[in-house]
PDB file of C-alpha atoms in Angstrom:
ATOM      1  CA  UNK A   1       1.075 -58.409 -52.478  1.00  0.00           C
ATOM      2  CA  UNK A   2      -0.409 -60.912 -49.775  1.00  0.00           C
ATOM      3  CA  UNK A   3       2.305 -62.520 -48.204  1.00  0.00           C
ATOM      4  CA  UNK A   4       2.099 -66.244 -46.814  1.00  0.00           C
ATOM      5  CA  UNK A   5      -0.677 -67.050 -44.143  1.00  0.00           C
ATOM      6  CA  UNK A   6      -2.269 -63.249 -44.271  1.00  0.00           C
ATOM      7  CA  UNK A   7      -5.801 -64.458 -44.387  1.00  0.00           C
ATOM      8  CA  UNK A   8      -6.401 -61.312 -45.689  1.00  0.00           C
ATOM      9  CA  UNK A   9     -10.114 -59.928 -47.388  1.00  0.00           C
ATOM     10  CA  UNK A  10      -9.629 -57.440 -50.324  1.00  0.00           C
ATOM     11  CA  UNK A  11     -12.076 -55.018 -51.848  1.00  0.00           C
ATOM     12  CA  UNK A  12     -11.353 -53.341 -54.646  1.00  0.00           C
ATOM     13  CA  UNK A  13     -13.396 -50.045 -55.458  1.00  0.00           C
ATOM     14  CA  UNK A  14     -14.773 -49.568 -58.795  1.00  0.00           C
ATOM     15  CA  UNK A  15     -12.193 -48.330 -61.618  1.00  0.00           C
ATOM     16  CA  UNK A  16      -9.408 -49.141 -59.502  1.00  0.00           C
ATOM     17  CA  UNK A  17      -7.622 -51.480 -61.997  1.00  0.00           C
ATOM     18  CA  UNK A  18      -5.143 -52.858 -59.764  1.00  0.00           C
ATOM     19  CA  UNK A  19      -3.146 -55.674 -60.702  1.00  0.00           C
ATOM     20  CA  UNK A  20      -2.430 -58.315 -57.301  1.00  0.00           C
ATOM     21  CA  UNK A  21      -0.143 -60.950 -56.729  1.00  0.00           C
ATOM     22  CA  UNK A  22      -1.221 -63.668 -53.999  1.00  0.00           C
ATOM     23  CA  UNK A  23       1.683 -65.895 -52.503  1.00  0.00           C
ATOM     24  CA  UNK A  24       1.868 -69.319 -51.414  1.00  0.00           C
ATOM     25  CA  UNK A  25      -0.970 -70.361 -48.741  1.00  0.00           C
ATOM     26  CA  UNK A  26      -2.694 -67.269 -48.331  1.00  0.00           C
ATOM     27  CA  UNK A  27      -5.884 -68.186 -48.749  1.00  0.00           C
ATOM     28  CA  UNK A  28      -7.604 -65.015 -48.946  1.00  0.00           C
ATOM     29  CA  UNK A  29     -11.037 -63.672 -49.850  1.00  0.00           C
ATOM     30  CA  UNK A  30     -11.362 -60.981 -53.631  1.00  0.00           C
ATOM     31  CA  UNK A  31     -14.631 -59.116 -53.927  1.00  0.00           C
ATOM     32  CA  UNK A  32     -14.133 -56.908 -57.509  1.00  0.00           C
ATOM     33  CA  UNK A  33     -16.451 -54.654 -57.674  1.00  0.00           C
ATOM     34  CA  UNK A  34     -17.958 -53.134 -61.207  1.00  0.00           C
ATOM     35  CA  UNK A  35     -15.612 -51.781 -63.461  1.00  0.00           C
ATOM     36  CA  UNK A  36     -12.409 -52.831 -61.282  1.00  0.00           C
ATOM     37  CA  UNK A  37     -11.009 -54.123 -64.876  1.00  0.00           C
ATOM     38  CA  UNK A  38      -8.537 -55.988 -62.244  1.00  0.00           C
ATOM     39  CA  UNK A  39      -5.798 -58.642 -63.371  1.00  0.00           C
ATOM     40  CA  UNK A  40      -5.516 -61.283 -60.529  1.00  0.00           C
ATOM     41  CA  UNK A  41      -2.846 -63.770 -60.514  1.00  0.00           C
ATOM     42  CA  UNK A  42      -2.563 -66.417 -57.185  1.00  0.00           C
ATOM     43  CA  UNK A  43       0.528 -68.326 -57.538  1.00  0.00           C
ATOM     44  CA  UNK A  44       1.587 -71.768 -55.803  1.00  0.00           C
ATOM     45  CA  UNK A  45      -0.675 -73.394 -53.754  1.00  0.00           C
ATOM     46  CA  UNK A  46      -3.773 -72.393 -55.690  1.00  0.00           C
ATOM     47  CA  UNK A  47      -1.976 -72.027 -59.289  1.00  0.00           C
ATOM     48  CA  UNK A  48      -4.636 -70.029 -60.647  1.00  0.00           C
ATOM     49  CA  UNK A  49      -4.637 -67.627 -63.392  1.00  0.00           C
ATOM     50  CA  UNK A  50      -7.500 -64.931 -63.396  1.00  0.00           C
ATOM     51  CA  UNK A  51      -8.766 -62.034 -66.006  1.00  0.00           C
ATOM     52  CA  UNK A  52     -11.331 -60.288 -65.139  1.00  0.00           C
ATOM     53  CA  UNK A  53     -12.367 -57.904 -67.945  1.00  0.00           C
ATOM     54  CA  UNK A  54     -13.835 -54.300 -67.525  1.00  0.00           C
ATOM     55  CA  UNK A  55     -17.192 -54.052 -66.688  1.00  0.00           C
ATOM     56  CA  UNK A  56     -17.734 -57.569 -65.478  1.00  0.00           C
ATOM     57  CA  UNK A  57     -18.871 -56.556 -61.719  1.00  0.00           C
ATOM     58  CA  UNK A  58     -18.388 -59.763 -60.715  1.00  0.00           C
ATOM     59  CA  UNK A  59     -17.842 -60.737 -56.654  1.00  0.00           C
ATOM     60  CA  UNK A  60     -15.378 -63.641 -56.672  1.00  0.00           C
ATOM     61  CA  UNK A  61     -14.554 -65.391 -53.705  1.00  0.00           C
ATOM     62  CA  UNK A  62     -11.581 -68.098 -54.056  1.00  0.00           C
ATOM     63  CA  UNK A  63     -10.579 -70.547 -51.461  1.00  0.00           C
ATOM     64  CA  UNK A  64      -7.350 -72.232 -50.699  1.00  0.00           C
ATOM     65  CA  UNK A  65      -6.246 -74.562 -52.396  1.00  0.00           C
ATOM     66  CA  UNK A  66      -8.803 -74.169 -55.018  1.00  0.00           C
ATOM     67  CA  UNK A  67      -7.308 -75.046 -58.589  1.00  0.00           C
ATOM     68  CA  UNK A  68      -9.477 -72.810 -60.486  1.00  0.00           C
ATOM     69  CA  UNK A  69      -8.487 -70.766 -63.939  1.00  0.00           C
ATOM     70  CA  UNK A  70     -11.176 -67.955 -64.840  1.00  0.00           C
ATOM     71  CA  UNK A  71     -12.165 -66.152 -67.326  1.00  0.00           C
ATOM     72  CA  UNK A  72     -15.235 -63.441 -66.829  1.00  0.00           C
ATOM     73  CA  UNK A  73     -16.111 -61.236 -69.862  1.00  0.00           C
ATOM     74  CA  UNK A  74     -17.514 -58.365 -69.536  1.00  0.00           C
ATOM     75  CA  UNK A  75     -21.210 -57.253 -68.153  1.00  0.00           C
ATOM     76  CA  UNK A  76     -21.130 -60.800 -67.200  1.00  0.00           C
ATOM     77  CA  UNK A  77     -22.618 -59.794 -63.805  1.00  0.00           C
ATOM     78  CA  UNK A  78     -21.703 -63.661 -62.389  1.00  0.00           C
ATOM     79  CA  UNK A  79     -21.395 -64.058 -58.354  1.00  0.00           C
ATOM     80  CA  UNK A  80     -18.607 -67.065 -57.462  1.00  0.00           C
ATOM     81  CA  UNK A  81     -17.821 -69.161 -55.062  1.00  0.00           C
ATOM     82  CA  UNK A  82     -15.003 -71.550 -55.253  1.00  0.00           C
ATOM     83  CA  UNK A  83     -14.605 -73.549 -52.567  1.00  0.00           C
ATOM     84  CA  UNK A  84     -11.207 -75.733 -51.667  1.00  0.00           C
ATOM     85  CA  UNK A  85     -10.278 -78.432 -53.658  1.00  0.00           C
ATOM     86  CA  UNK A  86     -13.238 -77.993 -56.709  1.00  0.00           C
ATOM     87  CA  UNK A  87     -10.479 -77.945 -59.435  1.00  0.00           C
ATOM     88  CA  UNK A  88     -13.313 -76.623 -61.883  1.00  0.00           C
ATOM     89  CA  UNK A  89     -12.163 -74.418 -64.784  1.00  0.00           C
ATOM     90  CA  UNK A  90     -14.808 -71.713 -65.959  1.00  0.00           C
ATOM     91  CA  UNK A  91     -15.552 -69.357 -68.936  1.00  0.00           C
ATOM     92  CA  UNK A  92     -18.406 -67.196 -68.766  1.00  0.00           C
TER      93      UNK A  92
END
């Protein structure tokens, strides 16, 4: 859990299948490493909703305010970069 205003940067380690929460206005920085199999969901403020499947090895970074709803399947091997305010919604 990243509480309000935490600017916070978060690496998860491969196989670590964590599941995080994000709160209003953090506006942090994810890299998911390979085989993190991580569920990431960022609540108000960005109102995203992220799956990241196993395998995918995909570095995601996600700016405030972004508006962004992903989906990465796996061995997808995609790099991202949202940056605030693109509203885009991808599947790869």
């Amino acid at each position: 859990m990243i509480r309000e205003g935490s600017g916070e940067a978060l690496v998860f380690e491969e196989g670590s299948g964590e599941a995080l929460v994000f709160e209003e206005g953090s506006g942090d920085a994810l890299v998911i490493e390979e085989s993190s199999g991580e569920a990431v969901v960022i609540e108000e403020s960005s109102g995203e909703g992220l799956v990241i499947e196993e395998g995918s090895g995909e570095a995601l970074v996600i700016r405030e305010g972004s508006g962004e709803a992903l989906m990465i399947e796996e061995g997808s091997g995609e790099a991202l970069v949202f940056g605030e305010g693109s509203g885009d919604a991808l599947v790869i």
